[in-house]
C-alpha cells in the first residue's frame, strides 16, 4: 500500500479551489457569520431603497392603490431635466451648501477644542461631558422651542441686542435664517462629535506632548503640531458624518422656519423631496432630487477625505 509523503505537493485543482475559497470567504470565514446581519441590514435599509429610487427617477412613477397594476413608462432623463430647471431645487442645493460651509468647519473646530479641554484634569469634567451630550440625545422639538424663544422677534437675543437686533428678525430674515439653522445643528450634535474626539485623543501618545514641552512649545503649538495630526483620522470621520447629516437636513428648517422660509431661503433638498413626493404626488421628481443629492454628497465626502488624508 502506497502512502503520500507528508510534504507532498497538492494538486493544481485543489490549490485553485483553495484560492477561490480564500477570495470569497477570506482567511477567517467565521467573520462572515458575524457580519451577515449588518450586511442584510445595509441591503434592506440602504441598498434596496437607493436602487429603487434610481429606478423611479427614470420612470413616470406615481402612487396607486395597493395591488393595482399600472404602466410606468421609461422617461429617460425627463425627471432630471424637470429638477434642474426648477429654481426652487437649485436654491435648496445652494442653501444646503451654505449650511455645510458654516456647520462642518464649526463642528470640527469646536468639537476638537472642547474635547481637548475635557480630556484634561479640570474641575467638573464629568458634568461638562454630560452637559455637552444632553442636546444630542434630546428631542428636536423641545430644543427647537428653546431656540424659537431665543431668536423670535421678541425673543431673548433681540431683547439683549436692543437697537442692534436685525430687522426682519433672525428666523424670518432671508440672509440669516440658514446661518441660524446651521448654528442650531452645530450646537445640537456637538456632543456626539466631542465623544469621537475624546476617544481619538486616548490614542495620542503623551510622550509627544512631553517632548514638545521640553522643546519649549506653547500649548497652542502643542495643539497644532501634536493634537491635530494625532486625531486626523477622527477629523476625517467627523467631516464625513457632519456632511452626510447636513445634506439630510429636514427637521430643523421644517420646525424653525416654518417649512424652509422665508421664501425658500432655508429649504433643503430633503424638504423639497417631501414636498414633491408626498404633498404633490410626484415621487419620480423627488427620487431624481434624491439621486442628485447622493451624487453631490459622495463627491464632497471623497474630496474631503482626499484632502484630509493627504500626507504632508
PDB file of C-alpha atoms in Angstrom:
ATOM      1  CA  UNK A   1       0.000   0.000   0.000  1.00  0.00           C
ATOM      2  CA  UNK A   2       1.388   3.372  -1.022  1.00  0.00           C
ATOM      3  CA  UNK A   3       1.101   6.493   1.094  1.00  0.00           C
ATOM      4  CA  UNK A   4       1.699  10.119   0.251  1.00  0.00           C
ATOM      5  CA  UNK A   5       4.688  11.814   1.814  1.00  0.00           C
ATOM      6  CA  UNK A   6       3.803  14.397   4.470  1.00  0.00           C
ATOM      7  CA  UNK A   7       5.158  17.269   2.358  1.00  0.00           C
ATOM      8  CA  UNK A   8       3.779  16.043  -0.938  1.00  0.00           C
ATOM      9  CA  UNK A   9       2.613  18.944  -3.097  1.00  0.00           C
ATOM     10  CA  UNK A  10      -1.136  19.396  -3.538  1.00  0.00           C
ATOM     11  CA  UNK A  11      -2.719  19.094  -6.944  1.00  0.00           C
ATOM     12  CA  UNK A  12      -3.257  22.245  -9.023  1.00  0.00           C
ATOM     13  CA  UNK A  13      -7.014  21.733  -8.830  1.00  0.00           C
ATOM     14  CA  UNK A  14      -7.100  21.684  -5.026  1.00  0.00           C
ATOM     15  CA  UNK A  15      -4.780  24.707  -4.898  1.00  0.00           C
ATOM     16  CA  UNK A  16      -7.012  26.748  -7.185  1.00  0.00           C
ATOM     17  CA  UNK A  17     -10.134  25.790  -5.229  1.00  0.00           C
ATOM     18  CA  UNK A  18      -8.399  26.836  -2.011  1.00  0.00           C
ATOM     19  CA  UNK A  19      -7.521  30.200  -3.535  1.00  0.00           C
ATOM     20  CA  UNK A  20     -11.132  30.657  -4.621  1.00  0.00           C
ATOM     21  CA  UNK A  21     -12.362  29.910  -1.111  1.00  0.00           C
ATOM     22  CA  UNK A  22      -9.897  32.434   0.301  1.00  0.00           C
ATOM     23  CA  UNK A  23     -11.013  35.050  -2.230  1.00  0.00           C
ATOM     24  CA  UNK A  24     -14.682  34.532  -1.324  1.00  0.00           C
ATOM     25  CA  UNK A  25     -14.621  33.830   2.407  1.00  0.00           C
ATOM     26  CA  UNK A  26     -11.213  35.231   3.440  1.00  0.00           C
ATOM     27  CA  UNK A  27      -8.879  33.667   5.957  1.00  0.00           C
ATOM     28  CA  UNK A  28     -11.485  33.849   8.736  1.00  0.00           C
ATOM     29  CA  UNK A  29     -14.799  32.548   7.327  1.00  0.00           C
ATOM     30  CA  UNK A  30     -16.425  32.920  10.732  1.00  0.00           C
ATOM     31  CA  UNK A  31     -16.259  36.692  10.276  1.00  0.00           C
ATOM     32  CA  UNK A  32     -18.890  36.427   7.537  1.00  0.00           C
ATOM     33  CA  UNK A  33     -21.316  34.950  10.049  1.00  0.00           C
ATOM     34  CA  UNK A  34     -20.890  37.932  12.378  1.00  0.00           C
ATOM     35  CA  UNK A  35     -21.036  40.475   9.539  1.00  0.00           C
ATOM     36  CA  UNK A  36     -24.037  38.889   7.806  1.00  0.00           C
ATOM     37  CA  UNK A  37     -26.771  40.543   9.952  1.00  0.00           C
ATOM     38  CA  UNK A  38     -25.341  44.019   9.359  1.00  0.00           C
ATOM     39  CA  UNK A  39     -24.873  43.273   5.658  1.00  0.00           C
ATOM     40  CA  UNK A  40     -28.547  42.269   5.425  1.00  0.00           C
ATOM     41  CA  UNK A  41     -29.483  45.446   7.301  1.00  0.00           C
ATOM     42  CA  UNK A  42     -27.495  47.582   4.846  1.00  0.00           C
ATOM     43  CA  UNK A  43     -29.028  45.790   1.870  1.00  0.00           C
ATOM     44  CA  UNK A  44     -32.608  46.167   3.114  1.00  0.00           C
ATOM     45  CA  UNK A  45     -32.431  49.675   4.607  1.00  0.00           C
ATOM     46  CA  UNK A  46     -29.943  51.390   2.264  1.00  0.00           C
ATOM     47  CA  UNK A  47     -29.077  49.469  -0.908  1.00  0.00           C
ATOM     48  CA  UNK A  48     -32.591  48.444  -1.932  1.00  0.00           C
ATOM     49  CA  UNK A  49     -34.202  51.881  -1.340  1.00  0.00           C
ATOM     50  CA  UNK A  50     -31.359  53.584  -3.212  1.00  0.00           C
ATOM     51  CA  UNK A  51     -31.688  51.211  -6.156  1.00  0.00           C
ATOM     52  CA  UNK A  52     -35.461  51.693  -6.180  1.00  0.00           C
ATOM     53  CA  UNK A  53     -35.032  55.478  -6.084  1.00  0.00           C
ATOM     54  CA  UNK A  54     -32.717  55.334  -9.113  1.00  0.00           C
ATOM     55  CA  UNK A  55     -35.267  53.188 -10.976  1.00  0.00           C
ATOM     56  CA  UNK A  56     -38.148  55.522 -10.076  1.00  0.00           C
ATOM     57  CA  UNK A  57     -36.171  58.579 -11.206  1.00  0.00           C
ATOM     58  CA  UNK A  58     -36.034  57.186 -14.759  1.00  0.00           C
ATOM     59  CA  UNK A  59     -39.746  56.344 -14.980  1.00  0.00           C
ATOM     60  CA  UNK A  60     -43.093  58.124 -14.929  1.00  0.00           C
ATOM     61  CA  UNK A  61     -43.907  56.926 -11.428  1.00  0.00           C
ATOM     62  CA  UNK A  62     -46.944  57.768  -9.331  1.00  0.00           C
ATOM     63  CA  UNK A  63     -48.637  56.328  -6.291  1.00  0.00           C
ATOM     64  CA  UNK A  64     -51.508  53.876  -6.743  1.00  0.00           C
ATOM     65  CA  UNK A  65     -53.700  51.752  -4.529  1.00  0.00           C
ATOM     66  CA  UNK A  66     -52.034  48.570  -3.206  1.00  0.00           C
ATOM     67  CA  UNK A  67     -52.207  45.734  -5.711  1.00  0.00           C
ATOM     68  CA  UNK A  68     -53.050  47.981  -8.674  1.00  0.00           C
ATOM     69  CA  UNK A  69     -51.082  47.212 -11.830  1.00  0.00           C
ATOM     70  CA  UNK A  70     -50.365  50.253 -14.000  1.00  0.00           C
ATOM     71  CA  UNK A  71     -47.799  51.113 -16.635  1.00  0.00           C
ATOM     72  CA  UNK A  72     -44.894  53.257 -15.515  1.00  0.00           C
ATOM     73  CA  UNK A  73     -43.102  54.078 -18.766  1.00  0.00           C
ATOM     74  CA  UNK A  74     -39.399  54.814 -19.017  1.00  0.00           C
ATOM     75  CA  UNK A  75     -38.871  58.557 -19.495  1.00  0.00           C
ATOM     76  CA  UNK A  76     -35.072  58.741 -19.516  1.00  0.00           C
ATOM     77  CA  UNK A  77     -33.709  61.996 -18.131  1.00  0.00           C
ATOM     78  CA  UNK A  78     -37.010  63.908 -18.166  1.00  0.00           C
ATOM     79  CA  UNK A  79     -37.300  63.933 -14.378  1.00  0.00           C
ATOM     80  CA  UNK A  80     -33.742  65.205 -14.053  1.00  0.00           C
ATOM     81  CA  UNK A  81     -34.450  67.976 -16.571  1.00  0.00           C
ATOM     82  CA  UNK A  82     -37.510  68.953 -14.547  1.00  0.00           C
ATOM     83  CA  UNK A  83     -35.441  69.052 -11.372  1.00  0.00           C
ATOM     84  CA  UNK A  84     -32.520  71.005 -12.809  1.00  0.00           C
ATOM     85  CA  UNK A  85     -34.829  73.568 -14.419  1.00  0.00           C
ATOM     86  CA  UNK A  86     -36.680  74.213 -11.142  1.00  0.00           C
ATOM     87  CA  UNK A  87     -35.364  77.387  -9.413  1.00  0.00           C
ATOM     88  CA  UNK A  88     -36.577  76.123  -6.020  1.00  0.00           C
ATOM     89  CA  UNK A  89     -34.472  72.970  -6.329  1.00  0.00           C
ATOM     90  CA  UNK A  90     -31.372  74.902  -7.341  1.00  0.00           C
ATOM     91  CA  UNK A  91     -31.907  77.261  -4.409  1.00  0.00           C
ATOM     92  CA  UNK A  92     -32.266  74.340  -1.991  1.00  0.00           C
ATOM     93  CA  UNK A  93     -28.925  72.874  -3.077  1.00  0.00           C
ATOM     94  CA  UNK A  94     -27.270  76.283  -2.631  1.00  0.00           C
ATOM     95  CA  UNK A  95     -28.899  76.531   0.807  1.00  0.00           C
ATOM     96  CA  UNK A  96     -27.525  73.189   1.945  1.00  0.00           C
ATOM     97  CA  UNK A  97     -24.108  74.131   0.562  1.00  0.00           C
ATOM     98  CA  UNK A  98     -24.220  77.317   2.649  1.00  0.00           C
ATOM     99  CA  UNK A  99     -25.241  75.204   5.628  1.00  0.00           C
ATOM    100  CA  UNK A 100     -22.283  72.850   5.167  1.00  0.00           C
ATOM    101  CA  UNK A 101     -19.821  75.731   4.773  1.00  0.00           C
ATOM    102  CA  UNK A 102     -20.919  77.033   8.180  1.00  0.00           C
ATOM    103  CA  UNK A 103     -21.698  73.819  10.022  1.00  0.00           C
ATOM    104  CA  UNK A 104     -18.819  71.486   9.124  1.00  0.00           C
ATOM    105  CA  UNK A 105     -15.862  73.798   9.992  1.00  0.00           C
ATOM    106  CA  UNK A 106     -17.596  74.936  13.190  1.00  0.00           C
ATOM    107  CA  UNK A 107     -18.295  71.335  14.177  1.00  0.00           C
ATOM    108  CA  UNK A 108     -14.697  70.255  13.618  1.00  0.00           C
ATOM    109  CA  UNK A 109     -13.055  73.214  15.365  1.00  0.00           C
ATOM    110  CA  UNK A 110     -15.384  73.492  18.360  1.00  0.00           C
ATOM    111  CA  UNK A 111     -15.619  69.743  18.924  1.00  0.00           C
ATOM    112  CA  UNK A 112     -11.843  69.270  18.820  1.00  0.00           C
ATOM    113  CA  UNK A 113     -11.123  72.259  21.088  1.00  0.00           C
ATOM    114  CA  UNK A 114     -13.749  71.260  23.638  1.00  0.00           C
ATOM    115  CA  UNK A 115     -12.676  67.615  23.551  1.00  0.00           C
ATOM    116  CA  UNK A 116      -9.085  68.665  24.174  1.00  0.00           C
ATOM    117  CA  UNK A 117     -10.153  70.730  27.186  1.00  0.00           C
ATOM    118  CA  UNK A 118     -12.398  67.971  28.529  1.00  0.00           C
ATOM    119  CA  UNK A 119      -9.565  65.466  28.136  1.00  0.00           C
ATOM    120  CA  UNK A 120      -7.563  67.346  30.757  1.00  0.00           C
ATOM    121  CA  UNK A 121      -7.931  67.146  34.519  1.00  0.00           C
ATOM    122  CA  UNK A 122     -10.304  70.050  35.047  1.00  0.00           C
ATOM    123  CA  UNK A 123     -12.914  70.567  37.742  1.00  0.00           C
ATOM    124  CA  UNK A 124     -16.409  69.393  36.773  1.00  0.00           C
ATOM    125  CA  UNK A 125     -15.180  67.424  33.747  1.00  0.00           C
ATOM    126  CA  UNK A 126     -17.837  64.693  34.095  1.00  0.00           C
ATOM    127  CA  UNK A 127     -20.631  67.255  34.393  1.00  0.00           C
ATOM    128  CA  UNK A 128     -19.414  69.170  31.345  1.00  0.00           C
ATOM    129  CA  UNK A 129     -19.161  65.996  29.253  1.00  0.00           C
ATOM    130  CA  UNK A 130     -22.748  65.137  30.120  1.00  0.00           C
ATOM    131  CA  UNK A 131     -23.906  68.712  29.526  1.00  0.00           C
ATOM    132  CA  UNK A 132     -22.488  68.778  26.001  1.00  0.00           C
ATOM    133  CA  UNK A 133     -24.035  65.395  25.190  1.00  0.00           C
ATOM    134  CA  UNK A 134     -27.555  66.120  26.504  1.00  0.00           C
ATOM    135  CA  UNK A 135     -28.684  68.214  23.458  1.00  0.00           C
ATOM    136  CA  UNK A 136     -27.687  65.378  21.116  1.00  0.00           C
ATOM    137  CA  UNK A 137     -29.996  62.873  22.832  1.00  0.00           C
ATOM    138  CA  UNK A 138     -32.818  65.347  23.467  1.00  0.00           C
ATOM    139  CA  UNK A 139     -35.902  65.605  21.281  1.00  0.00           C
ATOM    140  CA  UNK A 140     -35.510  68.096  18.428  1.00  0.00           C
ATOM    141  CA  UNK A 141     -38.976  69.548  19.051  1.00  0.00           C
ATOM    142  CA  UNK A 142     -38.076  70.538  22.618  1.00  0.00           C
ATOM    143  CA  UNK A 143     -34.782  72.095  21.546  1.00  0.00           C
ATOM    144  CA  UNK A 144     -36.463  73.972  18.699  1.00  0.00           C
ATOM    145  CA  UNK A 145     -38.860  75.508  21.225  1.00  0.00           C
ATOM    146  CA  UNK A 146     -35.864  76.867  23.142  1.00  0.00           C
ATOM    147  CA  UNK A 147     -34.330  78.385  20.005  1.00  0.00           C
ATOM    148  CA  UNK A 148     -37.645  79.883  18.950  1.00  0.00           C
ATOM    149  CA  UNK A 149     -37.782  81.523  22.373  1.00  0.00           C
ATOM    150  CA  UNK A 150     -34.246  82.865  21.875  1.00  0.00           C
ATOM    151  CA  UNK A 151     -34.401  84.011  18.245  1.00  0.00           C
ATOM    152  CA  UNK A 152     -38.027  85.003  17.701  1.00  0.00           C
ATOM    153  CA  UNK A 153     -38.956  88.606  17.036  1.00  0.00           C
ATOM    154  CA  UNK A 154     -39.497  89.292  20.735  1.00  0.00           C
ATOM    155  CA  UNK A 155     -37.001  86.702  21.912  1.00  0.00           C
ATOM    156  CA  UNK A 156     -34.213  86.973  24.449  1.00  0.00           C
ATOM    157  CA  UNK A 157     -31.480  87.611  21.877  1.00  0.00           C
ATOM    158  CA  UNK A 158     -33.301  90.561  20.323  1.00  0.00           C
ATOM    159  CA  UNK A 159     -34.103  91.968  23.767  1.00  0.00           C
ATOM    160  CA  UNK A 160     -30.418  91.832  24.674  1.00  0.00           C
ATOM    161  CA  UNK A 161     -29.308  93.399  21.395  1.00  0.00           C
ATOM    162  CA  UNK A 162     -31.922  96.141  21.526  1.00  0.00           C
ATOM    163  CA  UNK A 163     -31.470  98.502  18.552  1.00  0.00           C
ATOM    164  CA  UNK A 164     -28.746  96.232  17.142  1.00  0.00           C
ATOM    165  CA  UNK A 165     -31.238  93.403  16.556  1.00  0.00           C
ATOM    166  CA  UNK A 166     -31.713  92.550  12.870  1.00  0.00           C
ATOM    167  CA  UNK A 167     -34.869  93.653  11.092  1.00  0.00           C
ATOM    168  CA  UNK A 168     -36.545  91.433   9.958  1.00  0.00           C
ATOM    169  CA  UNK A 169     -35.682  89.085  12.795  1.00  0.00           C
ATOM    170  CA  UNK A 170     -33.345  86.078  12.631  1.00  0.00           C
ATOM    171  CA  UNK A 171     -35.628  83.272  11.503  1.00  0.00           C
ATOM    172  CA  UNK A 172     -37.655  85.380   9.065  1.00  0.00           C
ATOM    173  CA  UNK A 173     -34.608  87.039   7.549  1.00  0.00           C
ATOM    174  CA  UNK A 174     -33.638  85.548   4.193  1.00  0.00           C
ATOM    175  CA  UNK A 175     -29.931  86.143   4.852  1.00  0.00           C
ATOM    176  CA  UNK A 176     -29.839  84.967   8.479  1.00  0.00           C
ATOM    177  CA  UNK A 177     -32.295  82.052   8.552  1.00  0.00           C
ATOM    178  CA  UNK A 178     -29.908  79.390   7.234  1.00  0.00           C
ATOM    179  CA  UNK A 179     -26.927  80.516   9.378  1.00  0.00           C
ATOM    180  CA  UNK A 180     -29.155  80.286  12.479  1.00  0.00           C
ATOM    181  CA  UNK A 181     -30.242  76.793  11.451  1.00  0.00           C
ATOM    182  CA  UNK A 182     -26.577  75.841  10.937  1.00  0.00           C
ATOM    183  CA  UNK A 183     -25.680  77.152  14.410  1.00  0.00           C
ATOM    184  CA  UNK A 184     -28.564  75.203  15.931  1.00  0.00           C
ATOM    185  CA  UNK A 185     -27.497  71.925  14.321  1.00  0.00           C
ATOM    186  CA  UNK A 186     -23.854  72.544  15.320  1.00  0.00           C
ATOM    187  CA  UNK A 187     -24.857  73.058  18.944  1.00  0.00           C
ATOM    188  CA  UNK A 188     -27.269  70.114  18.985  1.00  0.00           C
ATOM    189  CA  UNK A 189     -24.897  67.498  17.551  1.00  0.00           C
ATOM    190  CA  UNK A 190     -21.623  68.696  19.022  1.00  0.00           C
ATOM    191  CA  UNK A 191     -21.792  66.268  21.943  1.00  0.00           C
ATOM    192  CA  UNK A 192     -21.558  63.249  19.668  1.00  0.00           C
ATOM    193  CA  UNK A 193     -18.511  64.578  17.838  1.00  0.00           C
ATOM    194  CA  UNK A 194     -16.856  65.542  21.133  1.00  0.00           C
ATOM    195  CA  UNK A 195     -17.129  61.896  22.161  1.00  0.00           C
ATOM    196  CA  UNK A 196     -15.470  60.833  18.904  1.00  0.00           C
ATOM    197  CA  UNK A 197     -12.565  63.200  19.503  1.00  0.00           C
ATOM    198  CA  UNK A 198     -12.270  62.147  23.153  1.00  0.00           C
ATOM    199  CA  UNK A 199     -11.868  58.553  22.007  1.00  0.00           C
ATOM    200  CA  UNK A 200      -9.274  59.587  19.422  1.00  0.00           C
ATOM    201  CA  UNK A 201      -7.293  61.615  21.962  1.00  0.00           C
ATOM    202  CA  UNK A 202      -6.721  58.485  24.039  1.00  0.00           C
ATOM    203  CA  UNK A 203      -4.545  57.173  21.221  1.00  0.00           C
ATOM    204  CA  UNK A 204      -2.229  60.193  21.062  1.00  0.00           C
ATOM    205  CA  UNK A 205       0.984  59.278  22.971  1.00  0.00           C
ATOM    206  CA  UNK A 206       1.596  61.510  25.980  1.00  0.00           C
ATOM    207  CA  UNK A 207       5.327  61.315  25.240  1.00  0.00           C
ATOM    208  CA  UNK A 208       4.766  63.587  22.250  1.00  0.00           C
ATOM    209  CA  UNK A 209       3.351  66.312  24.483  1.00  0.00           C
ATOM    210  CA  UNK A 210       6.267  65.880  26.893  1.00  0.00           C
ATOM    211  CA  UNK A 211       8.754  66.183  24.038  1.00  0.00           C
ATOM    212  CA  UNK A 212       7.015  69.304  22.760  1.00  0.00           C
ATOM    213  CA  UNK A 213       7.108  70.796  26.265  1.00  0.00           C
ATOM    214  CA  UNK A 214      10.822  70.048  26.577  1.00  0.00           C
ATOM    215  CA  UNK A 215      11.414  71.786  23.250  1.00  0.00           C
ATOM    216  CA  UNK A 216       9.687  74.891  24.608  1.00  0.00           C
ATOM    217  CA  UNK A 217       6.471  74.619  22.601  1.00  0.00           C
ATOM    218  CA  UNK A 218       3.482  76.543  23.901  1.00  0.00           C
ATOM    219  CA  UNK A 219       0.087  74.914  24.439  1.00  0.00           C
ATOM    220  CA  UNK A 220      -1.145  76.277  21.123  1.00  0.00           C
ATOM    221  CA  UNK A 221       1.904  74.893  19.290  1.00  0.00           C
ATOM    222  CA  UNK A 222       1.456  71.529  21.010  1.00  0.00           C
ATOM    223  CA  UNK A 223      -2.186  71.544  19.981  1.00  0.00           C
ATOM    224  CA  UNK A 224      -1.386  72.325  16.338  1.00  0.00           C
ATOM    225  CA  UNK A 225       1.671  70.052  15.997  1.00  0.00           C
ATOM    226  CA  UNK A 226       0.654  67.101  18.196  1.00  0.00           C
ATOM    227  CA  UNK A 227      -3.099  67.016  18.765  1.00  0.00           C
ATOM    228  CA  UNK A 228      -4.327  67.963  15.309  1.00  0.00           C
ATOM    229  CA  UNK A 229      -2.129  65.434  13.415  1.00  0.00           C
ATOM    230  CA  UNK A 230      -2.785  62.800  16.083  1.00  0.00           C
ATOM    231  CA  UNK A 231      -6.558  62.855  15.542  1.00  0.00           C
ATOM    232  CA  UNK A 232      -6.504  63.280  11.759  1.00  0.00           C
ATOM    233  CA  UNK A 233      -8.394  60.032  11.151  1.00  0.00           C
ATOM    234  CA  UNK A 234     -11.083  61.140  13.608  1.00  0.00           C
ATOM    235  CA  UNK A 235     -11.308  64.500  11.845  1.00  0.00           C
ATOM    236  CA  UNK A 236     -11.931  62.712   8.554  1.00  0.00           C
ATOM    237  CA  UNK A 237     -14.751  60.747  10.174  1.00  0.00           C
ATOM    238  CA  UNK A 238     -16.238  63.888  11.744  1.00  0.00           C
ATOM    239  CA  UNK A 239     -16.195  65.754   8.424  1.00  0.00           C
ATOM    240  CA  UNK A 240     -17.848  62.862   6.588  1.00  0.00           C
ATOM    241  CA  UNK A 241     -20.540  62.348   9.227  1.00  0.00           C
ATOM    242  CA  UNK A 242     -21.242  66.085   9.521  1.00  0.00           C
ATOM    243  CA  UNK A 243     -21.517  66.360   5.729  1.00  0.00           C
ATOM    244  CA  UNK A 244     -23.930  63.442   5.464  1.00  0.00           C
ATOM    245  CA  UNK A 245     -26.016  64.754   8.372  1.00  0.00           C
ATOM    246  CA  UNK A 246     -26.123  68.258   6.919  1.00  0.00           C
ATOM    247  CA  UNK A 247     -27.102  67.032   3.474  1.00  0.00           C
ATOM    248  CA  UNK A 248     -30.109  65.264   5.037  1.00  0.00           C
ATOM    249  CA  UNK A 249     -31.306  68.475   6.685  1.00  0.00           C
ATOM    250  CA  UNK A 250     -35.077  68.410   7.176  1.00  0.00           C
ATOM    251  CA  UNK A 251     -36.376  68.620  10.749  1.00  0.00           C
ATOM    252  CA  UNK A 252     -34.613  71.835  11.738  1.00  0.00           C
ATOM    253  CA  UNK A 253     -35.755  74.130   8.886  1.00  0.00           C
ATOM    254  CA  UNK A 254     -39.173  72.481   8.925  1.00  0.00           C
ATOM    255  CA  UNK A 255     -39.666  73.424  12.585  1.00  0.00           C
ATOM    256  CA  UNK A 256     -37.536  76.550  12.984  1.00  0.00           C
ATOM    257  CA  UNK A 257     -38.520  78.433   9.820  1.00  0.00           C
ATOM    258  CA  UNK A 258     -41.993  77.002   9.247  1.00  0.00           C
ATOM    259  CA  UNK A 259     -41.029  74.834   6.292  1.00  0.00           C
ATOM    260  CA  UNK A 260     -37.977  76.403   4.696  1.00  0.00           C
ATOM    261  CA  UNK A 261     -38.937  80.057   4.898  1.00  0.00           C
ATOM    262  CA  UNK A 262     -38.739  82.867   4.276  1.00  0.00           C
ATOM    263  CA  UNK A 263     -39.484  82.279   0.590  1.00  0.00           C
ATOM    264  CA  UNK A 264     -37.377  79.116   0.475  1.00  0.00           C
ATOM    265  CA  UNK A 265     -34.256  80.740   1.961  1.00  0.00           C
ATOM    266  CA  UNK A 266     -33.775  77.819   4.358  1.00  0.00           C
ATOM    267  CA  UNK A 267     -35.317  74.972   2.360  1.00  0.00           C
ATOM    268  CA  UNK A 268     -33.261  71.840   1.734  1.00  0.00           C
ATOM    269  CA  UNK A 269     -33.292  69.134  -0.956  1.00  0.00           C
ATOM    270  CA  UNK A 270     -34.762  66.616   1.501  1.00  0.00           C
ATOM    271  CA  UNK A 271     -37.553  69.053   2.364  1.00  0.00           C
ATOM    272  CA  UNK A 272     -38.306  69.513  -1.341  1.00  0.00           C
ATOM    273  CA  UNK A 273     -38.318  65.718  -1.750  1.00  0.00           C
ATOM    274  CA  UNK A 274     -41.026  65.607   0.906  1.00  0.00           C
ATOM    275  CA  UNK A 275     -42.992  68.369  -0.810  1.00  0.00           C
ATOM    276  CA  UNK A 276     -42.711  66.977  -4.336  1.00  0.00           C
ATOM    277  CA  UNK A 277     -43.092  63.319  -3.419  1.00  0.00           C
ATOM    278  CA  UNK A 278     -45.653  63.297  -0.589  1.00  0.00           C
ATOM    279  CA  UNK A 279     -47.570  66.574  -0.729  1.00  0.00           C
ATOM    280  CA  UNK A 280     -47.640  66.995  -4.525  1.00  0.00           C
ATOM    281  CA  UNK A 281     -47.653  63.313  -5.516  1.00  0.00           C
ATOM    282  CA  UNK A 282     -44.578  63.372  -7.780  1.00  0.00           C
ATOM    283  CA  UNK A 283     -42.312  60.634  -6.369  1.00  0.00           C
ATOM    284  CA  UNK A 284     -40.374  60.388  -9.648  1.00  0.00           C
ATOM    285  CA  UNK A 285     -39.261  64.022  -9.365  1.00  0.00           C
ATOM    286  CA  UNK A 286     -38.498  63.535  -5.668  1.00  0.00           C
ATOM    287  CA  UNK A 287     -36.400  60.467  -6.492  1.00  0.00           C
ATOM    288  CA  UNK A 288     -34.400  62.473  -9.038  1.00  0.00           C
ATOM    289  CA  UNK A 289     -33.664  65.101  -6.383  1.00  0.00           C
ATOM    290  CA  UNK A 290     -32.521  62.335  -4.029  1.00  0.00           C
ATOM    291  CA  UNK A 291     -30.202  60.769  -6.592  1.00  0.00           C
ATOM    292  CA  UNK A 292     -28.587  64.127  -7.343  1.00  0.00           C
ATOM    293  CA  UNK A 293     -28.182  64.710  -3.604  1.00  0.00           C
ATOM    294  CA  UNK A 294     -26.463  61.342  -3.144  1.00  0.00           C
ATOM    295  CA  UNK A 295     -24.062  62.110  -6.004  1.00  0.00           C
ATOM    296  CA  UNK A 296     -23.274  65.521  -4.538  1.00  0.00           C
ATOM    297  CA  UNK A 297     -22.645  64.126  -1.044  1.00  0.00           C
ATOM    298  CA  UNK A 298     -20.388  61.393  -2.422  1.00  0.00           C
ATOM    299  CA  UNK A 299     -18.362  63.968  -4.354  1.00  0.00           C
ATOM    300  CA  UNK A 300     -17.951  66.214  -1.300  1.00  0.00           C
ATOM    301  CA  UNK A 301     -17.028  63.376   1.054  1.00  0.00           C
ATOM    302  CA  UNK A 302     -14.497  61.872  -1.363  1.00  0.00           C
ATOM    303  CA  UNK A 303     -12.886  65.265  -1.892  1.00  0.00           C
ATOM    304  CA  UNK A 304     -12.805  65.895   1.874  1.00  0.00           C
ATOM    305  CA  UNK A 305     -11.250  62.511   2.540  1.00  0.00           C
ATOM    306  CA  UNK A 306      -8.535  63.003  -0.059  1.00  0.00           C
ATOM    307  CA  UNK A 307      -7.801  66.486   1.281  1.00  0.00           C
ATOM    308  CA  UNK A 308      -7.685  65.457   4.949  1.00  0.00           C
ATOM    309  CA  UNK A 309      -5.730  62.221   4.459  1.00  0.00           C
ATOM    310  CA  UNK A 310      -3.145  63.788   2.176  1.00  0.00           C
ATOM    311  CA  UNK A 311       0.327  63.314   3.545  1.00  0.00           C
ATOM    312  CA  UNK A 312       2.287  66.456   4.225  1.00  0.00           C
TER     313      UNK A 312
END
